[in-house]
mmCIF file of N, CA and C in Angstrom:
data_model
loop_
_atom_site.group_PDB
_atom_site.id
_atom_site.type_symbol
_atom_site.label_atom_id
_atom_site.label_comp_id
_atom_site.label_asym_id
_atom_site.label_seq_id
_atom_site.Cartn_x
_atom_site.Cartn_y
_atom_site.Cartn_z
ATOM 1 N N GLN A 1 11.159 47.262 -69.498
ATOM 2 C CA GLN A 1 12.374 48.048 -69.794
ATOM 3 C C GLN A 1 13.372 48.674 -68.836
ATOM 4 N N VAL A 2 14.392 48.718 -69.066
ATOM 5 C CA VAL A 2 15.566 49.259 -67.902
ATOM 6 C C VAL A 2 16.127 50.129 -68.880
ATOM 7 N N GLN A 3 16.384 51.603 -68.372
ATOM 8 C CA GLN A 3 17.280 52.366 -68.929
ATOM 9 C C GLN A 3 18.200 52.820 -67.754
ATOM 10 N N LEU A 4 19.696 52.407 -68.444
ATOM 11 C CA LEU A 4 20.962 52.847 -67.467
ATOM 12 C C LEU A 4 21.643 53.999 -68.109
ATOM 13 N N VAL A 5 22.334 54.855 -66.901
ATOM 14 C CA VAL A 5 22.946 56.121 -67.358
ATOM 15 C C VAL A 5 23.974 56.091 -66.387
ATOM 16 N N GLU A 6 25.364 55.940 -67.329
ATOM 17 C CA GLU A 6 26.586 55.986 -66.395
ATOM 18 C C GLU A 6 27.064 57.276 -66.744
ATOM 19 N N SER A 7 27.915 57.522 -65.271
ATOM 20 C CA SER A 7 28.399 58.913 -64.838
ATOM 21 C C SER A 7 29.700 58.508 -64.114
ATOM 22 N N GLY A 8 30.601 59.523 -64.405
ATOM 23 C CA GLY A 8 31.941 59.579 -63.360
ATOM 24 C C GLY A 8 33.016 59.394 -63.976
ATOM 25 N N GLY A 9 33.029 59.160 -65.101
ATOM 26 C CA GLY A 9 34.270 59.330 -66.276
ATOM 27 C C GLY A 9 34.994 60.331 -66.340
ATOM 28 N N GLY A 10 36.468 60.081 -66.657
ATOM 29 C CA GLY A 10 37.029 61.263 -66.884
ATOM 30 C C GLY A 10 38.529 60.734 -67.325
ATOM 31 N N LEU A 11 39.591 61.747 -66.849
ATOM 32 C CA LEU A 11 40.815 61.874 -66.916
ATOM 33 C C LEU A 11 41.643 61.669 -65.819
ATOM 34 N N VAL A 12 42.370 60.864 -65.537
ATOM 35 C CA VAL A 12 42.958 60.722 -64.232
ATOM 36 C C VAL A 12 44.617 60.242 -64.699
ATOM 37 N N GLN A 13 45.429 60.497 -63.954
ATOM 38 C CA GLN A 13 46.687 60.061 -63.864
ATOM 39 C C GLN A 13 47.021 58.566 -63.205
ATOM 40 N N ALA A 14 48.040 58.050 -63.672
ATOM 41 C CA ALA A 14 48.086 56.444 -63.270
ATOM 42 C C ALA A 14 48.512 56.497 -61.937
ATOM 43 N N GLY A 15 48.055 55.830 -61.258
ATOM 44 C CA GLY A 15 47.775 55.535 -59.701
ATOM 45 C C GLY A 15 46.574 56.245 -58.887
ATOM 46 N N GLY A 16 45.789 56.918 -59.883
ATOM 47 C CA GLY A 16 44.652 57.799 -59.343
ATOM 48 C C GLY A 16 43.533 56.806 -59.197
ATOM 49 N N SER A 17 42.117 57.390 -58.578
ATOM 50 C CA SER A 17 40.898 56.745 -58.577
ATOM 51 C C SER A 17 39.757 57.430 -59.003
ATOM 52 N N LEU A 18 38.797 56.901 -59.723
ATOM 53 C CA LEU A 18 37.470 57.422 -60.163
ATOM 54 C C LEU A 18 36.602 56.395 -59.658
ATOM 55 N N ARG A 19 35.365 56.893 -59.353
ATOM 56 C CA ARG A 19 34.317 56.178 -58.871
ATOM 57 C C ARG A 19 32.991 56.401 -60.085
ATOM 58 N N LEU A 20 32.658 55.243 -60.746
ATOM 59 C CA LEU A 20 31.785 55.314 -61.736
ATOM 60 C C LEU A 20 30.435 55.191 -61.053
ATOM 61 N N SER A 21 29.365 55.823 -61.601
ATOM 62 C CA SER A 21 27.949 55.320 -61.373
ATOM 63 C C SER A 21 27.169 55.151 -62.237
ATOM 64 N N CYS A 22 26.177 54.232 -62.152
ATOM 65 C CA CYS A 22 25.135 53.885 -62.907
ATOM 66 C C CYS A 22 23.717 53.810 -62.295
ATOM 67 N N ALA A 23 23.126 54.739 -62.773
ATOM 68 C CA ALA A 23 21.875 55.080 -62.440
ATOM 69 C C ALA A 23 20.682 54.344 -63.324
ATOM 70 N N ALA A 24 19.797 53.555 -62.724
ATOM 71 C CA ALA A 24 18.699 52.850 -63.640
ATOM 72 C C ALA A 24 17.399 53.358 -63.441
ATOM 73 N N SER A 25 16.369 53.168 -64.473
ATOM 74 C CA SER A 25 15.159 53.481 -64.207
ATOM 75 C C SER A 25 14.150 52.211 -63.893
ATOM 76 N N GLY A 26 13.271 52.208 -63.346
ATOM 77 C CA GLY A 26 12.343 51.059 -63.310
ATOM 78 C C GLY A 26 12.301 50.597 -62.006
ATOM 79 N N ARG A 27 11.236 49.775 -61.654
ATOM 80 C CA ARG A 27 11.137 49.423 -60.135
ATOM 81 C C ARG A 27 11.719 48.282 -59.900
ATOM 82 N N THR A 28 12.239 47.201 -61.030
ATOM 83 C CA THR A 28 12.783 46.041 -60.653
ATOM 84 C C THR A 28 14.154 45.893 -60.700
ATOM 85 N N PHE A 29 14.656 47.059 -60.531
ATOM 86 C CA PHE A 29 16.429 46.949 -60.127
ATOM 87 C C PHE A 29 16.730 46.154 -59.449
ATOM 88 N N SER A 30 16.215 45.791 -58.379
ATOM 89 C CA SER A 30 16.931 44.985 -57.282
ATOM 90 C C SER A 30 16.605 43.384 -57.854
ATOM 91 N N GLY A 31 15.894 43.486 -58.832
ATOM 92 C CA GLY A 31 15.733 41.615 -59.505
ATOM 93 C C GLY A 31 16.787 41.509 -60.395
ATOM 94 N N TYR A 32 17.766 42.269 -60.548
ATOM 95 C CA TYR A 32 18.819 42.310 -61.702
ATOM 96 C C TYR A 32 20.174 42.042 -61.028
ATOM 97 N N THR A 33 20.998 41.186 -61.336
ATOM 98 C CA THR A 33 22.554 40.952 -61.433
ATOM 99 C C THR A 33 22.714 42.305 -62.160
ATOM 100 N N MET A 34 23.869 43.012 -61.675
ATOM 101 C CA MET A 34 24.420 44.242 -62.398
ATOM 102 C C MET A 34 25.932 43.976 -62.859
ATOM 103 N N GLY A 35 26.269 44.482 -63.714
ATOM 104 C CA GLY A 35 27.369 44.343 -64.439
ATOM 105 C C GLY A 35 28.114 45.372 -64.673
ATOM 106 N N TRP A 36 29.506 45.352 -64.749
ATOM 107 C CA TRP A 36 30.225 46.640 -65.697
ATOM 108 C C TRP A 36 31.188 45.829 -66.566
ATOM 109 N N PHE A 37 31.152 46.586 -67.619
ATOM 110 C CA PHE A 37 31.919 45.878 -68.725
ATOM 111 C C PHE A 37 32.777 47.288 -69.296
ATOM 112 N N ARG A 38 34.125 46.979 -70.087
ATOM 113 C CA ARG A 38 34.708 48.149 -70.646
ATOM 114 C C ARG A 38 35.235 47.719 -72.040
ATOM 115 N N GLN A 39 35.370 48.450 -72.937
ATOM 116 C CA GLN A 39 35.611 48.322 -74.447
ATOM 117 C C GLN A 39 36.801 49.620 -74.370
ATOM 118 N N ALA A 40 38.066 49.023 -74.933
ATOM 119 C CA ALA A 40 38.949 49.788 -75.299
ATOM 120 C C ALA A 40 39.051 49.885 -76.606
ATOM 121 N N PRO A 41 39.816 50.805 -77.296
ATOM 122 C CA PRO A 41 39.916 51.148 -78.632
ATOM 123 C C PRO A 41 40.369 50.070 -79.429
ATOM 124 N N GLY A 42 39.794 49.213 -80.536
ATOM 125 C CA GLY A 42 40.210 48.195 -81.240
ATOM 126 C C GLY A 42 40.011 46.972 -80.727
ATOM 127 N N LYS A 43 39.727 46.949 -79.508
ATOM 128 C CA LYS A 43 39.561 45.384 -78.595
ATOM 129 C C LYS A 43 37.748 45.235 -78.182
ATOM 130 N N GLU A 44 37.841 44.069 -77.861
ATOM 131 C CA GLU A 44 36.543 43.517 -77.538
ATOM 132 C C GLU A 44 36.038 44.369 -76.028
ATOM 133 N N ARG A 45 34.548 44.378 -76.232
ATOM 134 C CA ARG A 45 33.929 44.681 -74.992
ATOM 135 C C ARG A 45 34.453 43.272 -74.025
ATOM 136 N N GLU A 46 35.004 43.681 -72.680
ATOM 137 C CA GLU A 46 35.207 42.799 -71.577
ATOM 138 C C GLU A 46 34.637 42.703 -70.308
ATOM 139 N N PHE A 47 34.436 41.816 -69.807
ATOM 140 C CA PHE A 47 33.664 41.580 -68.369
ATOM 141 C C PHE A 47 34.819 42.243 -67.416
ATOM 142 N N VAL A 48 34.123 43.543 -66.657
ATOM 143 C CA VAL A 48 34.996 43.932 -65.414
ATOM 144 C C VAL A 48 34.664 43.294 -64.034
ATOM 145 N N ALA A 49 32.986 43.388 -63.679
ATOM 146 C CA ALA A 49 32.650 43.050 -62.249
ATOM 147 C C ALA A 49 31.284 43.016 -62.378
ATOM 148 N N ALA A 50 30.818 41.974 -61.264
ATOM 149 C CA ALA A 50 29.181 42.183 -61.231
ATOM 150 C C ALA A 50 28.933 41.892 -59.965
ATOM 151 N N ILE A 51 27.787 42.106 -59.689
ATOM 152 C CA ILE A 51 27.381 42.231 -58.331
ATOM 153 C C ILE A 51 25.899 41.511 -58.113
ATOM 154 N N SER A 52 25.644 40.877 -57.304
ATOM 155 C CA SER A 52 24.219 39.604 -57.088
ATOM 156 C C SER A 52 23.297 41.046 -56.693
ATOM 157 N N ARG A 53 22.020 40.305 -56.767
ATOM 158 C CA ARG A 53 20.895 41.410 -56.809
ATOM 159 C C ARG A 53 20.850 42.170 -55.217
ATOM 160 N N ASN A 54 21.485 41.198 -54.445
ATOM 161 C CA ASN A 54 21.383 41.866 -52.892
ATOM 162 C C ASN A 54 22.590 42.518 -52.600
ATOM 163 N N GLY A 55 23.414 42.228 -53.523
ATOM 164 C CA GLY A 55 24.747 43.127 -53.257
ATOM 165 C C GLY A 55 25.753 42.006 -52.303
ATOM 166 N N GLY A 56 25.206 40.776 -52.006
ATOM 167 C CA GLY A 56 26.156 39.750 -51.010
ATOM 168 C C GLY A 56 27.285 39.246 -51.641
ATOM 169 N N TYR A 57 27.123 39.135 -53.143
ATOM 170 C CA TYR A 57 28.190 38.508 -53.795
ATOM 171 C C TYR A 57 28.901 39.500 -54.737
ATOM 172 N N THR A 58 29.908 39.638 -55.147
ATOM 173 C CA THR A 58 30.662 40.092 -56.167
ATOM 174 C C THR A 58 31.679 39.586 -57.063
ATOM 175 N N TYR A 59 32.024 39.907 -58.243
ATOM 176 C CA TYR A 59 32.601 38.899 -59.244
ATOM 177 C C TYR A 59 33.581 40.093 -59.743
ATOM 178 N N TYR A 60 34.723 39.646 -59.953
ATOM 179 C CA TYR A 60 35.741 40.538 -60.875
ATOM 180 C C TYR A 60 36.431 39.835 -61.918
ATOM 181 N N ALA A 61 36.852 40.573 -62.693
ATOM 182 C CA ALA A 61 37.924 39.921 -63.718
ATOM 183 C C ALA A 61 39.151 39.863 -63.149
ATOM 184 N N ASP A 62 40.199 39.119 -63.269
ATOM 185 C CA ASP A 62 41.375 39.157 -62.738
ATOM 186 C C ASP A 62 42.322 40.197 -62.981
ATOM 187 N N SER A 63 42.045 40.882 -64.146
ATOM 188 C CA SER A 63 42.941 42.108 -64.449
ATOM 189 C C SER A 63 42.527 43.016 -63.368
ATOM 190 N N VAL A 64 41.597 43.127 -62.596
ATOM 191 C CA VAL A 64 40.984 44.091 -61.823
ATOM 192 C C VAL A 64 40.577 43.970 -60.503
ATOM 193 N N LYS A 65 40.857 42.649 -60.111
ATOM 194 C CA LYS A 65 41.036 42.190 -58.721
ATOM 195 C C LYS A 65 41.833 43.020 -57.708
ATOM 196 N N GLY A 66 41.200 43.388 -56.652
ATOM 197 C CA GLY A 66 41.838 43.999 -55.566
ATOM 198 C C GLY A 66 42.363 45.459 -55.732
ATOM 199 N N ARG A 67 41.756 45.989 -57.284
ATOM 200 C CA ARG A 67 41.905 47.449 -57.296
ATOM 201 C C ARG A 67 40.516 47.872 -57.420
ATOM 202 N N PHE A 68 39.379 47.417 -58.239
ATOM 203 C CA PHE A 68 38.214 47.750 -58.093
ATOM 204 C C PHE A 68 37.241 47.006 -57.492
ATOM 205 N N SER A 69 36.031 47.799 -57.026
ATOM 206 C CA SER A 69 35.317 47.724 -56.135
ATOM 207 C C SER A 69 33.955 47.768 -56.993
ATOM 208 N N ILE A 70 33.003 46.880 -56.886
ATOM 209 C CA ILE A 70 31.649 47.059 -57.236
ATOM 210 C C ILE A 70 30.510 47.107 -55.835
ATOM 211 N N SER A 71 29.680 47.852 -55.898
ATOM 212 C CA SER A 71 28.645 48.038 -55.025
ATOM 213 C C SER A 71 27.404 48.427 -55.421
ATOM 214 N N ARG A 72 26.474 48.263 -54.905
ATOM 215 C CA ARG A 72 24.832 48.890 -55.292
ATOM 216 C C ARG A 72 24.050 49.277 -54.199
ATOM 217 N N ASP A 73 23.128 50.112 -54.568
ATOM 218 C CA ASP A 73 22.193 50.773 -53.406
ATOM 219 C C ASP A 73 20.828 50.610 -54.015
ATOM 220 N N ASN A 74 20.311 49.513 -53.704
ATOM 221 C CA ASN A 74 19.090 49.232 -54.600
ATOM 222 C C ASN A 74 17.874 50.539 -53.849
ATOM 223 N N ALA A 75 18.137 51.014 -52.813
ATOM 224 C CA ALA A 75 17.140 52.168 -52.576
ATOM 225 C C ALA A 75 17.390 53.332 -53.512
ATOM 226 N N LYS A 76 18.586 53.528 -54.088
ATOM 227 C CA LYS A 76 18.768 54.668 -54.946
ATOM 228 C C LYS A 76 19.140 54.173 -56.432
ATOM 229 N N ILE A 77 18.644 52.922 -56.482
ATOM 230 C CA ILE A 77 18.620 52.094 -58.075
ATOM 231 C C ILE A 77 19.855 52.465 -58.870
ATOM 232 N N THR A 78 21.235 52.596 -58.175
ATOM 233 C CA THR A 78 22.378 52.866 -58.602
ATOM 234 C C THR A 78 23.416 51.861 -58.120
ATOM 235 N N VAL A 79 24.232 51.558 -59.183
ATOM 236 C CA VAL A 79 25.282 50.523 -58.915
ATOM 237 C C VAL A 79 26.646 51.276 -58.993
ATOM 238 N N TYR A 80 27.664 51.034 -58.652
ATOM 239 C CA TYR A 80 28.982 51.814 -58.358
ATOM 240 C C TYR A 80 29.980 50.980 -58.882
ATOM 241 N N LEU A 81 31.241 51.429 -59.549
ATOM 242 C CA LEU A 81 32.311 50.851 -59.424
ATOM 243 C C LEU A 81 33.456 51.823 -59.149
ATOM 244 N N GLN A 82 34.030 51.470 -57.903
ATOM 245 C CA GLN A 82 35.360 52.264 -57.453
ATOM 246 C C GLN A 82 36.541 51.503 -58.009
ATOM 247 N N MET A 83 37.387 52.525 -58.615
ATOM 248 C CA MET A 83 38.479 52.194 -59.486
ATOM 249 C C MET A 83 39.595 52.816 -58.859
ATOM 250 N N ASN A 84 40.613 52.193 -58.265
ATOM 251 C CA ASN A 84 41.686 52.447 -57.683
ATOM 252 C C ASN A 84 43.207 52.044 -58.228
ATOM 253 N N SER A 85 44.124 52.867 -58.088
ATOM 254 C CA SER A 85 45.314 52.209 -58.660
ATOM 255 C C SER A 85 45.090 51.928 -60.144
ATOM 256 N N LEU A 86 44.624 52.881 -60.719
ATOM 257 C CA LEU A 86 44.538 53.215 -62.201
ATOM 258 C C LEU A 86 45.683 52.879 -62.721
ATOM 259 N N ASN A 87 45.693 52.138 -63.917
ATOM 260 C CA ASN A 87 46.878 52.458 -64.806
ATOM 261 C C ASN A 87 46.450 52.635 -66.468
ATOM 262 N N PRO A 88 47.340 52.818 -67.302
ATOM 263 C CA PRO A 88 46.757 53.001 -68.559
ATOM 264 C C PRO A 88 46.329 52.091 -69.195
ATOM 265 N N GLY A 89 46.444 50.909 -68.942
ATOM 266 C CA GLY A 89 45.691 49.756 -69.591
ATOM 267 C C GLY A 89 44.536 49.760 -69.004
ATOM 268 N N ASP A 90 43.809 50.491 -68.174
ATOM 269 C CA ASP A 90 42.261 50.747 -67.988
ATOM 270 C C ASP A 90 41.780 51.603 -68.686
ATOM 271 N N THR A 91 42.352 52.348 -69.576
ATOM 272 C CA THR A 91 41.550 53.364 -70.392
ATOM 273 C C THR A 91 40.752 52.394 -71.348
ATOM 274 N N ALA A 92 39.317 52.999 -71.344
ATOM 275 C CA ALA A 92 38.349 52.226 -72.258
ATOM 276 C C ALA A 92 36.822 53.009 -71.572
ATOM 277 N N VAL A 93 36.041 52.636 -72.635
ATOM 278 C CA VAL A 93 34.843 53.019 -72.343
ATOM 279 C C VAL A 93 33.920 51.902 -71.366
ATOM 280 N N TYR A 94 33.280 52.672 -70.105
ATOM 281 C CA TYR A 94 32.716 51.834 -69.179
ATOM 282 C C TYR A 94 31.602 51.668 -69.586
ATOM 283 N N TYR A 95 30.931 50.494 -69.354
ATOM 284 C CA TYR A 95 29.281 50.136 -69.600
ATOM 285 C C TYR A 95 29.076 49.311 -68.229
ATOM 286 N N CYS A 96 27.694 49.801 -67.909
ATOM 287 C CA CYS A 96 26.768 48.975 -67.079
ATOM 288 C C CYS A 96 25.568 48.366 -67.645
ATOM 289 N N ALA A 97 25.339 47.241 -66.777
ATOM 290 C CA ALA A 97 24.136 46.259 -67.750
ATOM 291 C C ALA A 97 23.750 45.599 -66.930
ATOM 292 N N THR A 98 22.297 45.159 -66.998
ATOM 293 C CA THR A 98 21.528 44.217 -66.234
ATOM 294 C C THR A 98 21.491 42.738 -66.704
ATOM 295 N N SER A 99 21.511 41.903 -65.987
ATOM 296 C CA SER A 99 21.326 40.416 -66.245
ATOM 297 C C SER A 99 20.186 39.910 -65.480
ATOM 298 N N ILE A 100 19.486 38.996 -65.784
ATOM 299 C CA ILE A 100 18.308 38.051 -65.131
ATOM 300 C C ILE A 100 19.229 36.684 -64.354
ATOM 301 N N ARG A 101 20.420 36.537 -64.846
ATOM 302 C CA ARG A 101 21.026 35.301 -64.415
ATOM 303 C C ARG A 101 21.966 35.598 -63.178
ATOM 304 N N LEU A 102 22.019 34.400 -62.184
ATOM 305 C CA LEU A 102 22.723 34.469 -61.182
ATOM 306 C C LEU A 102 24.018 34.153 -61.304
ATOM 307 N N GLY A 103 24.743 34.283 -60.268
ATOM 308 C CA GLY A 103 26.228 33.465 -60.121
ATOM 309 C C GLY A 103 27.454 34.383 -61.037
ATOM 310 N N GLY A 104 27.094 35.699 -61.329
ATOM 311 C CA GLY A 104 28.052 36.605 -61.800
ATOM 312 C C GLY A 104 28.222 36.150 -63.088
ATOM 313 N N PRO A 105 27.377 36.441 -64.282
ATOM 314 C CA PRO A 105 27.666 36.394 -65.171
ATOM 315 C C PRO A 105 28.637 37.238 -65.899
ATOM 316 N N LYS A 106 29.577 36.581 -67.066
ATOM 317 C CA LYS A 106 30.607 37.418 -67.355
ATOM 318 C C LYS A 106 30.367 37.429 -69.044
ATOM 319 N N LYS A 107 29.571 36.822 -69.825
ATOM 320 C CA LYS A 107 29.482 37.196 -71.040
ATOM 321 C C LYS A 107 28.608 38.048 -71.581
ATOM 322 N N LEU A 108 29.007 38.682 -72.686
ATOM 323 C CA LEU A 108 28.018 39.927 -73.053
ATOM 324 C C LEU A 108 26.795 39.469 -73.445
ATOM 325 N N ASN A 109 26.371 38.016 -73.863
ATOM 326 C CA ASN A 109 24.977 37.729 -74.286
ATOM 327 C C ASN A 109 24.292 37.198 -73.063
ATOM 328 N N GLU A 110 24.712 37.390 -71.920
ATOM 329 C CA GLU A 110 23.935 37.213 -70.668
ATOM 330 C C GLU A 110 23.528 38.331 -69.971
ATOM 331 N N TYR A 111 23.718 39.428 -70.615
ATOM 332 C CA TYR A 111 23.383 40.787 -70.096
ATOM 333 C C TYR A 111 21.995 41.272 -70.978
ATOM 334 N N ASP A 112 21.161 41.904 -70.559
ATOM 335 C CA ASP A 112 19.805 42.311 -71.453
ATOM 336 C C ASP A 112 19.817 43.970 -71.904
ATOM 337 N N TYR A 113 20.262 44.463 -71.000
ATOM 338 C CA TYR A 113 20.123 46.036 -71.065
ATOM 339 C C TYR A 113 21.359 46.742 -70.848
ATOM 340 N N TRP A 114 21.823 47.853 -71.543
ATOM 341 C CA TRP A 114 22.835 48.420 -71.501
ATOM 342 C C TRP A 114 22.823 49.833 -71.599
ATOM 343 N N GLY A 115 23.827 50.678 -70.711
ATOM 344 C CA GLY A 115 24.043 52.053 -70.603
ATOM 345 C C GLY A 115 24.889 52.499 -71.864
ATOM 346 N N GLN A 116 24.845 53.851 -72.238
ATOM 347 C CA GLN A 116 25.601 54.156 -73.142
ATOM 348 C C GLN A 116 27.068 54.464 -73.159
ATOM 349 N N GLY A 117 27.457 54.115 -71.729
ATOM 350 C CA GLY A 117 29.346 54.200 -71.594
ATOM 351 C C GLY A 117 29.517 55.501 -70.908
ATOM 352 N N THR A 118 30.446 55.421 -70.258
ATOM 353 C CA THR A 118 31.318 56.665 -69.962
ATOM 354 C C THR A 118 32.909 56.359 -70.223
ATOM 355 N N GLN A 119 33.540 57.511 -70.614
ATOM 356 C CA GLN A 119 34.973 57.302 -70.860
ATOM 357 C C GLN A 119 35.570 57.261 -69.784
ATOM 358 N N VAL A 120 36.955 56.623 -69.697
ATOM 359 C CA VAL A 120 38.135 56.831 -68.695
ATOM 360 C C VAL A 120 39.103 56.732 -69.455
ATOM 361 N N THR A 121 40.019 57.462 -69.203
ATOM 362 C CA THR A 121 41.169 57.535 -69.732
ATOM 363 C C THR A 121 42.390 57.768 -68.646
ATOM 364 N N VAL A 122 43.387 56.945 -68.482
ATOM 365 C CA VAL A 122 44.439 57.052 -67.834
ATOM 366 C C VAL A 122 45.764 57.367 -68.420
ATOM 367 N N SER A 123 46.232 58.495 -67.952
ATOM 368 C CA SER A 123 47.302 59.074 -68.351
ATOM 369 C C SER A 123 48.671 58.508 -67.754
ATOM 370 N N SER A 124 49.570 58.432 -68.398
ATOM 371 C CA SER A 124 50.882 57.762 -67.901
ATOM 372 C C SER A 124 51.822 59.022 -67.096
#
């Protein structure tokens, strides 16, 4: 079993930046594709970004491409989401998750373990 703990959320003005972290437990972290999702109030949870096991491949939702960057440090068993040029539309709870699938899975049911989420609020 894998436990995930997100951190780094907060309140930021439009145009600002935040860096989210997701710390994982367990020795098999490097064996998982890692993903970030977000859920805004009244909306379904949606894919944001994913990164392959060794970090060599990254995948992004069109809405964040060019603004967000996902990375991982397998030695620190942590995955990051650098978010730049934030706008109010990015306001959501952000979740990290693990998947055994390759190729940048984007569907909720392709992920097995989830963190509790961290709130990101972008003010205009």
